[in-house]
Every structure is written in C-alpha cells, then in structure tokens.
Coordinates of C-alpha atoms in Angstrom, one line a residue:
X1 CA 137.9 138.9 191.0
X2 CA 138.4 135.0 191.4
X3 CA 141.3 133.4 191.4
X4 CA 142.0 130.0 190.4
X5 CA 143.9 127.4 192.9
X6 CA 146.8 126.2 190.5
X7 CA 146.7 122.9 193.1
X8 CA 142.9 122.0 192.1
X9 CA 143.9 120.8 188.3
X10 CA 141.6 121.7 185.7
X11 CA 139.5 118.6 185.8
X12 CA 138.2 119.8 188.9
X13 CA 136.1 122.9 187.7
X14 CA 132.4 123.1 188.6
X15 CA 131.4 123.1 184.6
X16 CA 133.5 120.0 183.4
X17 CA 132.9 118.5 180.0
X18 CA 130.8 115.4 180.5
X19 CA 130.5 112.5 177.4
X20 CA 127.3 113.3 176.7
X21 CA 127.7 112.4 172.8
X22 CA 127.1 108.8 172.8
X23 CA 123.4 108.6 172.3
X24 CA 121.4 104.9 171.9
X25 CA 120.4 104.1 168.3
X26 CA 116.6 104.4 167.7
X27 CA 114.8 101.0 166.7
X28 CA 113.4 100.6 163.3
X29 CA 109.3 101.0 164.6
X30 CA 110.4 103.9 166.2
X31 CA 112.9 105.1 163.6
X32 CA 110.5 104.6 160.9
X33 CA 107.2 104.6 162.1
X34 CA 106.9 107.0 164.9
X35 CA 109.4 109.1 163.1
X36 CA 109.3 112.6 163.2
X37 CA 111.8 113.7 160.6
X38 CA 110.9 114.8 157.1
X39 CA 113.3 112.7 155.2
X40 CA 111.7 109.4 156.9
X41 CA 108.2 110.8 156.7
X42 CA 109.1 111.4 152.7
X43 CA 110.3 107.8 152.7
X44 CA 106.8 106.2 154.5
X45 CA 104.9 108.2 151.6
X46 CA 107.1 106.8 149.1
X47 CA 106.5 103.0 149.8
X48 CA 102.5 103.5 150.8
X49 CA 102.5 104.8 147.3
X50 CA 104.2 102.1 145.8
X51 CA 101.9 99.5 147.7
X52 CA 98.7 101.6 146.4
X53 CA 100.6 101.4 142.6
X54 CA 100.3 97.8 143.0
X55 CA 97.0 97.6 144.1
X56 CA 96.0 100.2 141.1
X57 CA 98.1 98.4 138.9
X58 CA 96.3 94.8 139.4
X59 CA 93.1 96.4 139.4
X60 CA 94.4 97.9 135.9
X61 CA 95.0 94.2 135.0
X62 CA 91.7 93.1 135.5
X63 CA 90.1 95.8 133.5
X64 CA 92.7 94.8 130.8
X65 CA 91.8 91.2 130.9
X66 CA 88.0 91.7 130.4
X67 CA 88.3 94.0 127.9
X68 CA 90.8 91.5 125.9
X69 CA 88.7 88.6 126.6
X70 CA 85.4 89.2 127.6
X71 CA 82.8 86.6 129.3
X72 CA 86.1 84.6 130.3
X73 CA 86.8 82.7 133.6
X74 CA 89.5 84.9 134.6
X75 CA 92.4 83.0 135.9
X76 CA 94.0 82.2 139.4
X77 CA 91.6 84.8 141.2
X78 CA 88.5 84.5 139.3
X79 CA 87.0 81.7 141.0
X80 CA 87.1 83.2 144.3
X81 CA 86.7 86.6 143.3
X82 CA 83.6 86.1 141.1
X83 CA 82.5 83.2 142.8
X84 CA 78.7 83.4 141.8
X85 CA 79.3 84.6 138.0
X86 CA 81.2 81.7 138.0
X87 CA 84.9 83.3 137.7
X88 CA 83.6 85.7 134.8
X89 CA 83.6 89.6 135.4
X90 CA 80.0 91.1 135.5
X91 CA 79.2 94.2 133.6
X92 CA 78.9 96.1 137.2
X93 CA 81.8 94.9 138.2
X94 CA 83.7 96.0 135.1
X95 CA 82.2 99.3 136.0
X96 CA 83.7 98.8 139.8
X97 CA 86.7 98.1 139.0
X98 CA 87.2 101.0 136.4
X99 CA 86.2 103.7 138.6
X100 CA 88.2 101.7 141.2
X101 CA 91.4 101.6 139.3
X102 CA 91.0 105.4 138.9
X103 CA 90.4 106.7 142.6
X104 CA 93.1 104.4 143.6
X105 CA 95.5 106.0 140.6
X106 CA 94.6 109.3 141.3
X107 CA 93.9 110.1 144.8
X108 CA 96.2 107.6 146.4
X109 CA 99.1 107.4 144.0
X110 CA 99.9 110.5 141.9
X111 CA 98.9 113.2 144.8
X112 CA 100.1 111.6 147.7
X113 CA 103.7 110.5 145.5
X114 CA 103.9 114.7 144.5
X115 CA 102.9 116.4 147.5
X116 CA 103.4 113.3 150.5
X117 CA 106.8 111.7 148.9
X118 CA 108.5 114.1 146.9
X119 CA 107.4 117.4 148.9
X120 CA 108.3 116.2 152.7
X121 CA 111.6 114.7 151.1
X122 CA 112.7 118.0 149.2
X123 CA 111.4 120.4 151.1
X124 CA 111.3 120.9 155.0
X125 CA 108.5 122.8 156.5

C-alpha cells in the first residue's frame, strides 16, 4: 500500500483538478453556419424557408395581379421584368410563373419547413 506524506498538502497530488471549464464562445459563422447541433440546424431550415415563402409569396403576387388585371403594365417591376412585352405579363409567362409559384411552395417551403425545421428542432437523430 501507499501512503500519503501529510507534509506534501493536497494540492500537490499527481491528478490535480485543473480549470478546464472556461471554454471561448463560438462566433456567429461558426455558431450558425458551420454548426453541427440539431437545434441550430432546425433554426437555418426555418429562416431558408421563410426566405423561399417570400420568394413564393411574390411570385403568388404576380400571378394575382394578372389574373385581376390582365394585359396591364404591372407596376414597379414590370418594366424591367417584362422589358420587351412592354411591362405586361405574356401568356407563357403567366404559365412560368404559376408552375413556378408551385415548385417553390411545395418543394422548397412546406417539405423542407416539416421534415428540415420542425423535424431537426423536435427530434434529435
């Protein structure tokens, strides 16, 4: 058996308790963008969504306005969107921006917001 030398202290064992606690913050690109916990992946799925339900949401807009006033110069972005129909939206284009408004809504909004958002947020694989 060991003995222990009363004179040594116990600060002085081989195995003393170091402050190992105080870790450095993370930045914010590496917090949340490199980020490998679930909660913060939930939370980069969330706003991605929201920036595709803005983009599916004006697209909804235009599709709105043509079908309230049709063969109109539509405003503010018409003239540089639909530059050679002179600011009016073509038949095709309605057609574009229909199935547009859909892919976007479906495929980059409701499944990514269900499975991406709401599923690495709740539950941890």
């Amino acid at each position: 058996m060991s003995t222990i030398n009363p004179a040594l202290g116990s600060t002085d064992l081989p195995h003393s308790p170091h402050d190992h606690a105080g870790h450095h913050e993370l930045g914010f690109i590496k917090k949340y963008v490199f980020s490998t916990d679930h909660k913060i992946i939930g939370i980069q799925f969330l706003f991605t969504t929201l920036l595709m339900l803005m983009v599916g949401g004006a697209l909804a807009l235009a599709v709105r306005f043509q079908l309230a006033w049709p063969w109109t110069t539509m405003p503010i972005v018409g003239k540089w969107l639909f530059g050679a129909q002179g600011g009016q939206i073509s038949p095709e284009f309605y057609t574009m921006l229909f199935t547009m408004h859909a892919s976007v809504m479906i495929f980059l909004v409701i499944i990514p917001i269900l499975a991406g958002a709401f599923g690495n947020f709740l539950i941890p694989l």
